[in-house]
Amino acid sequence: MPDFEMTIQVAQDRKVTAIEIAPLGQSPQRLILALDELDKLIGELGNARSAMVQGQSPPDFESEEVSISTVANTKWHLRAFPPAGALLAFDHPKFGPVGFTLPRDQIAQIVSFLTDRFILQPTQSTEKH
């Protein structure tokens, strides 16, 4: 695959984004996308990535070397998802609405962890009484 340069710019009114891709030494190709078109492109790129990593071992999330795209204070939704267990969906600023399903045994692990960490062993307040 040849080396290339890529720039991505969001319009001042935030209604479109411009993507320019240029193989080194060639004129750039420009693509203007509205938000729904950008979401579709992100989805298709996700499908391509999924196909590329198929059959590979998942990353070791306990390793400090794994980079995780995190979000905070986002809108989320949890619902029963029979027979799998539960669906947890949230709005990721980079990827839009995303979610995953959790089987019953993993739900039990999460509940146990949260109970132990935040209910049975509450964090100490930094306020002085």
PDB file of C-alpha atoms in Angstrom:
ATOM      1  CA  MET A   1       0.000   0.000   0.000  1.00  0.00           C
ATOM      2  CA  PRO A   2       1.481   3.380  -0.952  1.00  0.00           C
ATOM      3  CA  ASP A   3       2.149   6.081   1.606  1.00  0.00           C
ATOM      4  CA  PHE A   4      -0.387   8.867   1.634  1.00  0.00           C
ATOM      5  CA  GLU A   5      -1.320  12.073   3.363  1.00  0.00           C
ATOM      6  CA  MET A   6      -4.748  12.608   4.869  1.00  0.00           C
ATOM      7  CA  THR A   7      -6.429  15.646   6.379  1.00  0.00           C
ATOM      8  CA  ILE A   8      -9.831  15.845   8.003  1.00  0.00           C
ATOM      9  CA  GLN A   9     -11.530  19.160   8.734  1.00  0.00           C
ATOM     10  CA  VAL A  10     -14.922  19.957  10.213  1.00  0.00           C
ATOM     11  CA  ALA A  11     -16.694  22.978   8.703  1.00  0.00           C
ATOM     12  CA  GLN A  12     -17.134  26.014  10.933  1.00  0.00           C
ATOM     13  CA  ASP A  13     -20.907  25.431  11.060  1.00  0.00           C
ATOM     14  CA  ARG A  14     -20.221  21.741  11.967  1.00  0.00           C
ATOM     15  CA  LYS A  15     -22.654  20.502   9.291  1.00  0.00           C
ATOM     16  CA  VAL A  16     -20.081  18.727   7.096  1.00  0.00           C
ATOM     17  CA  THR A  17     -16.576  17.364   7.263  1.00  0.00           C
ATOM     18  CA  ALA A  18     -14.008  17.360   4.470  1.00  0.00           C
ATOM     19  CA  ILE A  19     -11.637  14.449   4.043  1.00  0.00           C
ATOM     20  CA  GLU A  20      -8.669  14.831   1.710  1.00  0.00           C
ATOM     21  CA  ILE A  21      -6.541  11.838   0.796  1.00  0.00           C
ATOM     22  CA  ALA A  22      -3.475  12.113  -1.425  1.00  0.00           C
ATOM     23  CA  PRO A  23      -0.893   9.483  -2.300  1.00  0.00           C
ATOM     24  CA  LEU A  24       2.518  11.122  -1.892  1.00  0.00           C
ATOM     25  CA  GLY A  25       3.305  13.337  -4.865  1.00  0.00           C
ATOM     26  CA  GLN A  26      -0.262  13.360  -6.219  1.00  0.00           C
ATOM     27  CA  SER A  27      -3.170  15.752  -6.017  1.00  0.00           C
ATOM     28  CA  PRO A  28      -5.580  15.146  -3.155  1.00  0.00           C
ATOM     29  CA  GLN A  29      -9.054  13.690  -3.599  1.00  0.00           C
ATOM     30  CA  ARG A  30     -11.620  15.555  -1.496  1.00  0.00           C
ATOM     31  CA  LEU A  31     -14.736  14.036   0.005  1.00  0.00           C
ATOM     32  CA  ILE A  32     -17.397  16.174   1.716  1.00  0.00           C
ATOM     33  CA  LEU A  33     -19.637  14.276   4.146  1.00  0.00           C
ATOM     34  CA  ALA A  34     -22.682  15.223   6.212  1.00  0.00           C
ATOM     35  CA  LEU A  35     -22.997  13.650   9.671  1.00  0.00           C
ATOM     36  CA  ASP A  36     -25.145  10.703   8.502  1.00  0.00           C
ATOM     37  CA  GLU A  37     -22.695   9.990   5.682  1.00  0.00           C
ATOM     38  CA  LEU A  38     -19.762  10.187   8.103  1.00  0.00           C
ATOM     39  CA  ASP A  39     -21.573   7.760  10.438  1.00  0.00           C
ATOM     40  CA  LYS A  40     -22.047   5.359   7.507  1.00  0.00           C
ATOM     41  CA  LEU A  41     -18.349   5.621   6.599  1.00  0.00           C
ATOM     42  CA  ILE A  42     -17.336   4.962  10.225  1.00  0.00           C
ATOM     43  CA  GLY A  43     -19.640   1.925  10.241  1.00  0.00           C
ATOM     44  CA  GLU A  44     -18.176   0.574   7.002  1.00  0.00           C
ATOM     45  CA  LEU A  45     -14.630   1.157   8.289  1.00  0.00           C
ATOM     46  CA  GLY A  46     -15.629  -0.715  11.449  1.00  0.00           C
ATOM     47  CA  ASN A  47     -16.843  -3.618   9.305  1.00  0.00           C
ATOM     48  CA  ALA A  48     -13.531  -3.622   7.422  1.00  0.00           C
ATOM     49  CA  ARG A  49     -11.560  -3.577  10.682  1.00  0.00           C
ATOM     50  CA  SER A  50     -13.689  -6.399  12.051  1.00  0.00           C
ATOM     51  CA  ALA A  51     -12.898  -8.525   8.992  1.00  0.00           C
ATOM     52  CA  MET A  52      -9.166  -7.743   9.305  1.00  0.00           C
ATOM     53  CA  VAL A  53      -8.940  -8.848  12.960  1.00  0.00           C
ATOM     54  CA  GLN A  54     -11.158 -11.921  12.542  1.00  0.00           C
ATOM     55  CA  GLY A  55      -9.369 -14.929  13.967  1.00  0.00           C
ATOM     56  CA  GLN A  56      -6.876 -12.867  15.975  1.00  0.00           C
ATOM     57  CA  SER A  57      -6.763 -13.023  19.756  1.00  0.00           C
ATOM     58  CA  PRO A  58      -8.518 -10.104  21.453  1.00  0.00           C
ATOM     59  CA  PRO A  59      -6.270  -7.567  23.201  1.00  0.00           C
ATOM     60  CA  ASP A  60      -5.151  -8.151  26.778  1.00  0.00           C
ATOM     61  CA  PHE A  61      -7.154  -5.438  28.550  1.00  0.00           C
ATOM     62  CA  GLU A  62      -5.088  -5.903  31.702  1.00  0.00           C
ATOM     63  CA  SER A  63      -1.990  -4.725  29.820  1.00  0.00           C
ATOM     64  CA  GLU A  64      -0.983  -1.074  30.186  1.00  0.00           C
ATOM     65  CA  GLU A  65      -0.115  -1.072  26.475  1.00  0.00           C
ATOM     66  CA  VAL A  66      -3.731  -1.423  25.321  1.00  0.00           C
ATOM     67  CA  SER A  67      -5.232   1.915  24.290  1.00  0.00           C
ATOM     68  CA  ILE A  68      -8.945   2.181  25.100  1.00  0.00           C
ATOM     69  CA  SER A  69     -11.164   4.939  23.722  1.00  0.00           C
ATOM     70  CA  THR A  70     -13.096   6.001  26.821  1.00  0.00           C
ATOM     71  CA  VAL A  71     -16.044   8.305  27.352  1.00  0.00           C
ATOM     72  CA  ALA A  72     -17.435   9.938  30.467  1.00  0.00           C
ATOM     73  CA  ASN A  73     -20.796  11.441  31.358  1.00  0.00           C
ATOM     74  CA  THR A  74     -22.448  10.055  28.256  1.00  0.00           C
ATOM     75  CA  LYS A  75     -26.054   9.071  27.765  1.00  0.00           C
ATOM     76  CA  TRP A  76     -26.477   5.310  28.166  1.00  0.00           C
ATOM     77  CA  HIS A  77     -29.232   2.718  28.148  1.00  0.00           C
ATOM     78  CA  LEU A  78     -29.474  -0.746  29.688  1.00  0.00           C
ATOM     79  CA  ARG A  79     -32.134  -3.331  28.841  1.00  0.00           C
ATOM     80  CA  ALA A  80     -32.804  -7.025  29.056  1.00  0.00           C
ATOM     81  CA  PHE A  81     -31.668  -8.838  25.932  1.00  0.00           C
ATOM     82  CA  PRO A  82     -32.992 -12.418  26.179  1.00  0.00           C
ATOM     83  CA  PRO A  83     -31.553 -14.974  25.953  1.00  0.00           C
ATOM     84  CA  ALA A  84     -28.091 -13.326  25.957  1.00  0.00           C
ATOM     85  CA  GLY A  85     -28.576 -11.357  29.173  1.00  0.00           C
ATOM     86  CA  ALA A  86     -28.417  -7.577  28.832  1.00  0.00           C
ATOM     87  CA  LEU A  87     -27.654  -4.904  26.270  1.00  0.00           C
ATOM     88  CA  LEU A  88     -25.606  -1.885  27.336  1.00  0.00           C
ATOM     89  CA  ALA A  89     -25.694   0.929  24.771  1.00  0.00           C
ATOM     90  CA  PHE A  90     -24.163   4.381  24.981  1.00  0.00           C
ATOM     91  CA  ASP A  91     -23.399   7.431  22.871  1.00  0.00           C
ATOM     92  CA  HIS A  92     -19.672   7.473  22.076  1.00  0.00           C
ATOM     93  CA  PRO A  93     -18.579  10.920  20.825  1.00  0.00           C
ATOM     94  CA  LYS A  94     -16.181   9.366  18.296  1.00  0.00           C
ATOM     95  CA  PHE A  95     -18.340   6.499  17.042  1.00  0.00           C
ATOM     96  CA  GLY A  96     -21.965   7.447  17.747  1.00  0.00           C
ATOM     97  CA  PRO A  97     -24.375   4.969  19.329  1.00  0.00           C
ATOM     98  CA  VAL A  98     -22.548   1.763  20.266  1.00  0.00           C
ATOM     99  CA  GLY A  99     -23.386  -1.116  22.524  1.00  0.00           C
ATOM    100  CA  PHE A 100     -22.640  -4.637  23.554  1.00  0.00           C
ATOM    101  CA  THR A 101     -24.451  -7.591  25.051  1.00  0.00           C
ATOM    102  CA  LEU A 102     -23.454  -9.233  28.294  1.00  0.00           C
ATOM    103  CA  PRO A 103     -24.261 -12.848  29.151  1.00  0.00           C
ATOM    104  CA  ARG A 104     -25.639 -13.641  32.613  1.00  0.00           C
ATOM    105  CA  ASP A 105     -22.301 -14.833  34.045  1.00  0.00           C
ATOM    106  CA  GLN A 106     -20.549 -11.585  33.069  1.00  0.00           C
ATOM    107  CA  ILE A 107     -23.428  -9.536  34.501  1.00  0.00           C
ATOM    108  CA  ALA A 108     -22.932 -11.392  37.786  1.00  0.00           C
ATOM    109  CA  GLN A 109     -19.193 -10.587  37.704  1.00  0.00           C
ATOM    110  CA  ILE A 110     -19.870  -6.891  37.094  1.00  0.00           C
ATOM    111  CA  VAL A 111     -22.511  -6.674  39.819  1.00  0.00           C
ATOM    112  CA  SER A 112     -20.181  -8.441  42.251  1.00  0.00           C
ATOM    113  CA  PHE A 113     -17.286  -6.101  41.400  1.00  0.00           C
ATOM    114  CA  LEU A 114     -19.415  -2.960  41.712  1.00  0.00           C
ATOM    115  CA  THR A 115     -21.003  -4.152  44.949  1.00  0.00           C
ATOM    116  CA  ASP A 116     -17.622  -4.971  46.483  1.00  0.00           C
ATOM    117  CA  ARG A 117     -15.982  -1.759  45.289  1.00  0.00           C
ATOM    118  CA  PHE A 118     -18.672   0.849  45.762  1.00  0.00           C
ATOM    119  CA  ILE A 119     -21.168  -0.490  48.289  1.00  0.00           C
ATOM    120  CA  LEU A 120     -19.279  -2.786  50.643  1.00  0.00           C
ATOM    121  CA  GLN A 121     -16.075  -0.728  50.505  1.00  0.00           C
ATOM    122  CA  PRO A 122     -17.182   2.851  49.748  1.00  0.00           C
ATOM    123  CA  THR A 123     -14.435   5.277  48.879  1.00  0.00           C
ATOM    124  CA  GLN A 124     -13.372   7.628  51.623  1.00  0.00           C
ATOM    125  CA  SER A 125     -14.662  11.171  51.345  1.00  0.00           C
ATOM    126  CA  THR A 126     -12.009  13.848  50.934  1.00  0.00           C
ATOM    127  CA  GLU A 127     -14.134  16.225  52.982  1.00  0.00           C
ATOM    128  CA  LYS A 128     -13.248  16.733  56.639  1.00  0.00           C
ATOM    129  CA  HIS A 129     -16.075  16.279  59.122  1.00  0.00           C
TER     130      HIS A 129
END
